């Protein structure tokens, strides 16, 4: 745990996942204020909008926060320069090879954790020089590996495969999951779906309600141009899945590209509702501080009681 908190500069080894527009400045700041690492999702941003977002977060907290860079985003190098200019110290990278950005990010003075779905890719990420890896299991919402491994199986395999710190992601939403991740050898956790269901989240109220009303089997993995996505079943998806394979894939891809608009401004049936399998287990919207305190303190109690 100490390795992750030293790397991030946070009180708790709890990180925020990349949540697109759902991760507005209020949520990023709230997570950092609570002792975790808030994370700006840079997808869809240019240099000016990222600079503005960083400044807005800094108006609400003086604690550390980071950002996510999608490797496949052609704007990623320019965005990295803004992060360094604005003294953001920690970056998670995803959706592409860590070899593309890691050296440049280090040259800019940034710490790098790469999101990986397998032990093999964790080893390659370490060989690329990353400072840590986020082992993301198939329970997670949003982008998936075509050969996803469950978090319970993935984390110990990754821990054995690398020497850098490992953060567990996918299906972690409470103190039990936090304790389990640490027992498996992870040094921290990354939260996604659980943070969507916080008061500070920018998700549309109907989006949040759809997650709270979900059952344990109400998410599904669907095809998309960049890779599979785990999303919540809704009317949009029902209509789309009736299309032939290629039009279906195209419609889902277009909906993914519109996600930053639909997730905050439109009905939960207007587009994709990305969510992890833990959505059905979360039944209340709480402040981010309450969520993180409950996970960190409750998880410590569980581990110490064993």
Short mmCIF file of C-alpha atoms in Angstrom, two decimals:
data_model
loop_
_atom_site.label_atom_id
_atom_site.label_comp_id
_atom_site.label_asym_id
_atom_site.label_seq_id
_atom_site.Cartn_x
_atom_site.Cartn_y
_atom_site.Cartn_z
CA UNK A 1 0.00 0.00 0.00
CA UNK A 2 2.81 2.39 0.89
CA UNK A 3 4.28 2.05 -2.60
CA UNK A 4 1.07 3.32 -4.20
CA UNK A 5 0.48 6.13 -1.73
CA UNK A 6 4.09 7.29 -2.16
CA UNK A 7 3.64 7.22 -5.93
CA UNK A 8 0.33 9.11 -5.86
CA UNK A 9 0.92 11.30 -2.80
CA UNK A 10 -2.47 10.31 -1.37
CA UNK A 11 -3.66 9.17 2.04
CA UNK A 12 -5.33 6.01 0.75
CA UNK A 13 -4.30 3.63 -2.05
CA UNK A 14 -7.59 4.29 -3.82
CA UNK A 15 -7.68 5.67 -7.35
CA UNK A 16 -10.45 6.88 -9.60
CA UNK A 17 -10.97 5.25 -12.98
CA UNK A 18 -11.33 7.16 -16.23
CA UNK A 19 -15.05 8.04 -16.34
CA UNK A 20 -15.27 10.49 -19.23
CA UNK A 21 -17.52 13.49 -18.67
CA UNK A 22 -18.97 11.82 -15.57
CA UNK A 23 -15.69 12.78 -13.90
CA UNK A 24 -16.35 16.49 -13.74
CA UNK A 25 -14.11 18.73 -11.65
CA UNK A 26 -16.40 18.32 -8.62
CA UNK A 27 -15.92 14.55 -8.54
CA UNK A 28 -12.18 14.68 -9.23
CA UNK A 29 -11.69 17.17 -6.40
CA UNK A 30 -13.99 15.28 -4.03
CA UNK A 31 -12.06 12.04 -4.48
CA UNK A 32 -8.77 13.79 -3.83
CA UNK A 33 -10.17 15.67 -0.83
CA UNK A 34 -11.29 12.32 0.60
CA UNK A 35 -7.75 10.95 0.43
CA UNK A 36 -7.89 9.11 -2.89
CA UNK A 37 -6.51 10.05 -6.29
CA UNK A 38 -9.03 11.93 -8.40
CA UNK A 39 -8.52 11.42 -12.12
CA UNK A 40 -9.32 13.68 -15.06
CA UNK A 41 -10.40 11.70 -18.12
CA UNK A 42 -8.82 13.57 -21.03
CA UNK A 43 -10.71 11.88 -23.87
CA UNK A 44 -12.46 14.53 -25.97
CA UNK A 45 -10.33 17.36 -24.59
CA UNK A 46 -7.87 19.63 -26.34
CA UNK A 47 -5.00 21.43 -24.63
CA UNK A 48 -7.05 24.47 -23.64
CA UNK A 49 -9.97 22.50 -22.20
CA UNK A 50 -7.60 20.27 -20.22
CA UNK A 51 -5.79 23.31 -18.85
CA UNK A 52 -9.13 24.81 -17.82
CA UNK A 53 -10.23 21.54 -16.18
CA UNK A 54 -7.05 21.32 -14.15
CA UNK A 55 -7.48 24.88 -12.95
CA UNK A 56 -11.09 24.21 -11.93
CA UNK A 57 -10.06 21.16 -9.92
CA UNK A 58 -7.31 23.19 -8.24
CA UNK A 59 -9.90 25.75 -7.16
CA UNK A 60 -11.56 22.98 -5.11
CA UNK A 61 -8.59 21.05 -3.75
CA UNK A 62 -4.89 21.44 -3.12
CA UNK A 63 -4.43 17.68 -2.89
CA UNK A 64 -2.90 15.48 -5.60
CA UNK A 65 -4.93 14.35 -8.59
CA UNK A 66 -4.00 12.73 -11.87
CA UNK A 67 -5.22 12.20 -15.41
CA UNK A 68 -5.84 9.38 -17.86
CA UNK A 69 -4.40 9.38 -21.37
CA UNK A 70 -5.69 7.00 -24.02
CA UNK A 71 -2.66 5.94 -26.05
CA UNK A 72 -4.71 5.69 -29.24
CA UNK A 73 -5.70 9.36 -28.92
CA UNK A 74 -3.53 11.32 -31.39
CA UNK A 75 -3.75 14.34 -29.05
CA UNK A 76 -2.17 12.41 -26.14
CA UNK A 77 1.37 13.85 -26.52
CA UNK A 78 0.08 17.43 -26.52
CA UNK A 79 -2.15 16.69 -23.52
CA UNK A 80 0.83 15.19 -21.70
CA UNK A 81 2.73 18.44 -22.15
CA UNK A 82 -0.16 20.34 -20.57
CA UNK A 83 -0.18 17.94 -17.61
CA UNK A 84 3.53 18.52 -17.04
CA UNK A 85 3.14 22.27 -17.47
CA UNK A 86 0.34 22.26 -14.86
CA UNK A 87 2.39 20.09 -12.44
CA UNK A 88 0.09 17.07 -12.53
CA UNK A 89 2.35 14.25 -11.36
CA UNK A 90 0.48 10.98 -12.01
CA UNK A 91 -0.93 9.61 -15.25
CA UNK A 92 -2.70 6.38 -16.08
CA UNK A 93 -2.40 5.24 -19.68
CA UNK A 94 -4.74 2.85 -21.45
CA UNK A 95 -6.02 1.64 -24.82
CA UNK A 96 -2.69 1.05 -26.50
CA UNK A 97 0.92 0.02 -25.99
CA UNK A 98 2.73 1.69 -23.07
CA UNK A 99 5.83 1.87 -25.26
CA UNK A 100 4.23 4.72 -27.19
CA UNK A 101 4.09 7.26 -24.35
CA UNK A 102 5.99 6.07 -21.27
CA UNK A 103 9.45 7.45 -22.11
CA UNK A 104 8.02 10.81 -23.09
CA UNK A 105 5.89 10.97 -19.94
CA UNK A 106 8.91 10.19 -17.78
CA UNK A 107 10.92 12.87 -19.58
CA UNK A 108 8.14 15.29 -18.64
CA UNK A 109 8.44 14.26 -14.98
CA UNK A 110 5.23 12.21 -14.79
CA UNK A 111 4.64 8.94 -12.93
CA UNK A 112 2.94 6.35 -15.15
CA UNK A 113 0.56 3.50 -14.36
CA UNK A 114 -0.63 1.49 -17.35
CA UNK A 115 -3.99 -0.29 -17.42
CA UNK A 116 -3.60 -3.93 -18.46
CA UNK A 117 -5.98 -6.93 -18.85
CA UNK A 118 -3.49 -9.82 -18.64
CA UNK A 119 -0.23 -10.94 -16.97
CA UNK A 120 1.53 -10.94 -20.35
CA UNK A 121 0.67 -7.31 -21.01
CA UNK A 122 1.60 -6.42 -17.43
CA UNK A 123 5.08 -7.83 -18.05
CA UNK A 124 5.36 -5.87 -21.31
CA UNK A 125 4.24 -2.71 -19.52
CA UNK A 126 6.90 -3.17 -16.86
CA UNK A 127 9.47 -3.75 -19.60
CA UNK A 128 8.39 -0.41 -21.08
CA UNK A 129 9.36 1.32 -17.84
CA UNK A 130 5.99 2.07 -16.23
CA UNK A 131 5.93 2.82 -12.51
CA UNK A 132 2.94 0.58 -11.82
CA UNK A 133 0.10 -1.30 -13.48
CA UNK A 134 -3.66 -1.28 -13.04
CA UNK A 135 -4.88 -4.86 -13.42
CA UNK A 136 -8.41 -4.43 -14.73
CA UNK A 137 -10.65 -7.49 -14.70
CA UNK A 138 -13.60 -8.22 -16.95
CA UNK A 139 -16.11 -7.11 -14.31
CA UNK A 140 -15.28 -3.50 -15.08
CA UNK A 141 -17.51 -1.20 -17.09
CA UNK A 142 -16.58 0.38 -20.40
CA UNK A 143 -13.75 -0.85 -22.62
CA UNK A 144 -12.85 -4.51 -22.29
CA UNK A 145 -10.20 -6.91 -23.49
CA UNK A 146 -11.50 -9.47 -26.02
CA UNK A 147 -10.07 -12.11 -23.68
CA UNK A 148 -11.07 -10.57 -20.34
CA UNK A 149 -10.02 -12.30 -17.12
CA UNK A 150 -11.91 -11.90 -13.85
CA UNK A 151 -10.29 -9.62 -11.29
CA UNK A 152 -10.03 -12.47 -8.77
CA UNK A 153 -7.91 -14.50 -11.19
CA UNK A 154 -6.09 -11.61 -12.86
CA UNK A 155 -4.66 -9.77 -9.86
CA UNK A 156 -2.57 -12.57 -8.28
CA UNK A 157 -1.24 -13.57 -11.69
CA UNK A 158 -0.18 -10.00 -12.41
CA UNK A 159 1.35 -9.64 -8.94
CA UNK A 160 3.49 -12.71 -9.70
CA UNK A 161 4.39 -11.45 -13.19
CA UNK A 162 5.79 -8.01 -12.28
CA UNK A 163 7.81 -6.25 -9.61
CA UNK A 164 6.12 -2.84 -9.92
CA UNK A 165 3.09 -1.99 -7.73
CA UNK A 166 -0.24 -3.45 -8.86
CA UNK A 167 -3.60 -1.69 -8.50
CA UNK A 168 -6.73 -3.87 -8.77
CA UNK A 169 -9.71 -2.70 -10.84
CA UNK A 170 -12.98 -4.25 -11.89
CA UNK A 171 -15.79 -5.09 -9.47
CA UNK A 172 -14.38 -3.20 -6.47
CA UNK A 173 -17.12 -1.11 -4.87
CA UNK A 174 -16.98 -1.70 -1.10
CA UNK A 175 -14.75 -2.58 1.85
CA UNK A 176 -14.94 -6.31 1.13
CA UNK A 177 -13.65 -5.84 -2.41
CA UNK A 178 -10.90 -3.53 -1.19
CA UNK A 179 -9.78 -6.06 1.42
CA UNK A 180 -9.95 -8.89 -1.11
CA UNK A 181 -7.80 -6.97 -3.59
CA UNK A 182 -5.12 -6.32 -0.98
CA UNK A 183 -5.26 -9.96 0.14
CA UNK A 184 -4.65 -10.98 -3.48
CA UNK A 185 -1.45 -8.95 -3.49
CA UNK A 186 -2.60 -5.65 -4.96
CA UNK A 187 -1.28 -2.50 -3.30
CA UNK A 188 -4.36 -0.44 -4.09
CA UNK A 189 -7.66 -0.34 -5.94
CA UNK A 190 -9.28 1.68 -8.70
CA UNK A 191 -12.97 2.58 -8.48
CA UNK A 192 -15.26 3.25 -11.42
CA UNK A 193 -18.94 2.35 -11.18
CA UNK A 194 -19.02 3.08 -7.44
CA UNK A 195 -17.93 6.67 -8.09
CA UNK A 196 -20.60 7.17 -10.75
CA UNK A 197 -23.06 6.68 -7.90
CA UNK A 198 -21.81 9.57 -5.79
CA UNK A 199 -23.36 12.97 -5.21
CA UNK A 200 -20.51 14.73 -7.00
CA UNK A 201 -20.71 12.58 -10.13
CA UNK A 202 -21.85 14.47 -13.24
CA UNK A 203 -23.84 11.49 -14.55
CA UNK A 204 -27.44 12.32 -15.49
CA UNK A 205 -29.88 11.45 -12.65
CA UNK A 206 -31.52 8.84 -14.89
CA UNK A 207 -28.11 7.26 -15.52
CA UNK A 208 -27.59 6.92 -11.77
CA UNK A 209 -31.12 5.57 -11.29
CA UNK A 210 -30.56 2.97 -14.01
CA UNK A 211 -27.48 1.70 -12.19
CA UNK A 212 -29.20 1.57 -8.83
CA UNK A 213 -32.15 -0.33 -10.33
CA UNK A 214 -29.89 -2.79 -12.15
CA UNK A 215 -29.75 -6.46 -11.29
CA UNK A 216 -26.58 -8.58 -11.14
CA UNK A 217 -27.07 -9.82 -14.72
CA UNK A 218 -28.07 -6.51 -16.31
CA UNK A 219 -24.73 -5.65 -17.91
CA UNK A 220 -23.59 -7.10 -21.22
CA UNK A 221 -20.44 -6.92 -23.36
CA UNK A 222 -21.09 -5.54 -26.85
CA UNK A 223 -18.89 -5.06 -29.96
CA UNK A 224 -17.38 -1.70 -30.85
CA UNK A 225 -14.74 -0.55 -33.36
CA UNK A 226 -12.03 0.02 -30.75
CA UNK A 227 -12.88 -3.09 -28.72
CA UNK A 228 -15.65 -4.65 -26.63
CA UNK A 229 -17.63 -2.55 -24.14
CA UNK A 230 -19.45 -3.55 -20.96
CA UNK A 231 -22.68 -1.58 -20.75
CA UNK A 232 -26.03 -1.71 -19.02
CA UNK A 233 -28.99 -3.14 -20.91
CA UNK A 234 -31.44 -0.39 -21.91
CA UNK A 235 -33.90 0.49 -24.67
CA UNK A 236 -31.17 1.92 -26.90
CA UNK A 237 -29.18 -1.29 -26.66
CA UNK A 238 -32.22 -3.50 -27.26
CA UNK A 239 -32.98 -1.63 -30.49
CA UNK A 240 -29.35 -1.65 -31.58
CA UNK A 241 -28.83 -5.36 -30.98
CA UNK A 242 -31.64 -6.10 -33.44
CA UNK A 243 -29.50 -4.71 -36.28
CA UNK A 244 -27.23 -6.81 -38.48
CA UNK A 245 -23.67 -7.23 -37.11
CA UNK A 246 -21.92 -4.43 -39.00
CA UNK A 247 -24.63 -1.75 -38.56
CA UNK A 248 -24.86 -2.83 -34.91
CA UNK A 249 -21.13 -2.34 -34.37
CA UNK A 250 -21.26 1.02 -36.14
CA UNK A 251 -24.21 2.22 -34.05
CA UNK A 252 -22.49 1.23 -30.81
CA UNK A 253 -19.25 2.91 -31.91
CA UNK A 254 -21.10 6.13 -32.73
CA UNK A 255 -22.87 5.98 -29.35
CA UNK A 256 -19.50 5.51 -27.63
CA UNK A 257 -18.17 8.61 -29.40
CA UNK A 258 -21.21 10.55 -28.11
CA UNK A 259 -20.89 9.22 -24.57
CA UNK A 260 -19.51 12.42 -23.05
CA UNK A 261 -22.71 14.19 -24.14
CA UNK A 262 -25.32 11.54 -23.44
CA UNK A 263 -24.03 10.45 -20.02
CA UNK A 264 -24.59 13.87 -18.47
CA UNK A 265 -27.40 15.44 -20.50
CA UNK A 266 -29.81 12.81 -21.80
CA UNK A 267 -32.14 10.02 -20.71
CA UNK A 268 -30.55 6.73 -19.73
CA UNK A 269 -32.24 5.20 -22.79
CA UNK A 270 -30.76 7.73 -25.24
CA UNK A 271 -27.37 6.06 -25.55
CA UNK A 272 -24.86 3.80 -23.85
CA UNK A 273 -24.87 3.41 -20.07
CA UNK A 274 -21.42 2.10 -19.26
CA UNK A 275 -21.29 0.23 -15.97
CA UNK A 276 -19.45 -2.62 -14.30
CA UNK A 277 -21.01 -5.79 -12.96
CA UNK A 278 -21.09 -4.31 -9.45
CA UNK A 279 -23.83 -1.87 -10.52
CA UNK A 280 -26.53 -4.21 -9.24
CA UNK A 281 -24.96 -4.30 -5.77
CA UNK A 282 -24.94 -0.54 -5.16
CA UNK A 283 -28.24 0.78 -3.86
CA UNK A 284 -27.57 4.34 -2.69
CA UNK A 285 -26.00 7.58 -3.90
CA UNK A 286 -23.53 8.90 -1.32
CA UNK A 287 -20.87 11.63 -1.09
CA UNK A 288 -17.50 10.56 -2.47
CA UNK A 289 -15.88 11.13 0.92
CA UNK A 290 -18.32 8.77 2.61
CA UNK A 291 -17.69 6.09 -0.01
CA UNK A 292 -13.90 6.31 0.20
CA UNK A 293 -13.82 6.51 4.00
CA UNK A 294 -16.11 3.48 4.24
CA UNK A 295 -13.99 1.46 1.83
CA UNK A 296 -10.62 2.37 3.36
CA UNK A 297 -11.54 2.07 7.04
CA UNK A 298 -13.87 -0.89 6.56
CA UNK A 299 -11.32 -2.72 4.45
CA UNK A 300 -8.62 -2.22 7.08
CA UNK A 301 -10.93 -3.58 9.78
CA UNK A 302 -11.69 -6.67 7.70
CA UNK A 303 -8.01 -7.38 7.10
CA UNK A 304 -7.05 -6.85 10.73
CA UNK A 305 -9.88 -9.10 11.95
CA UNK A 306 -8.59 -12.11 10.00
#
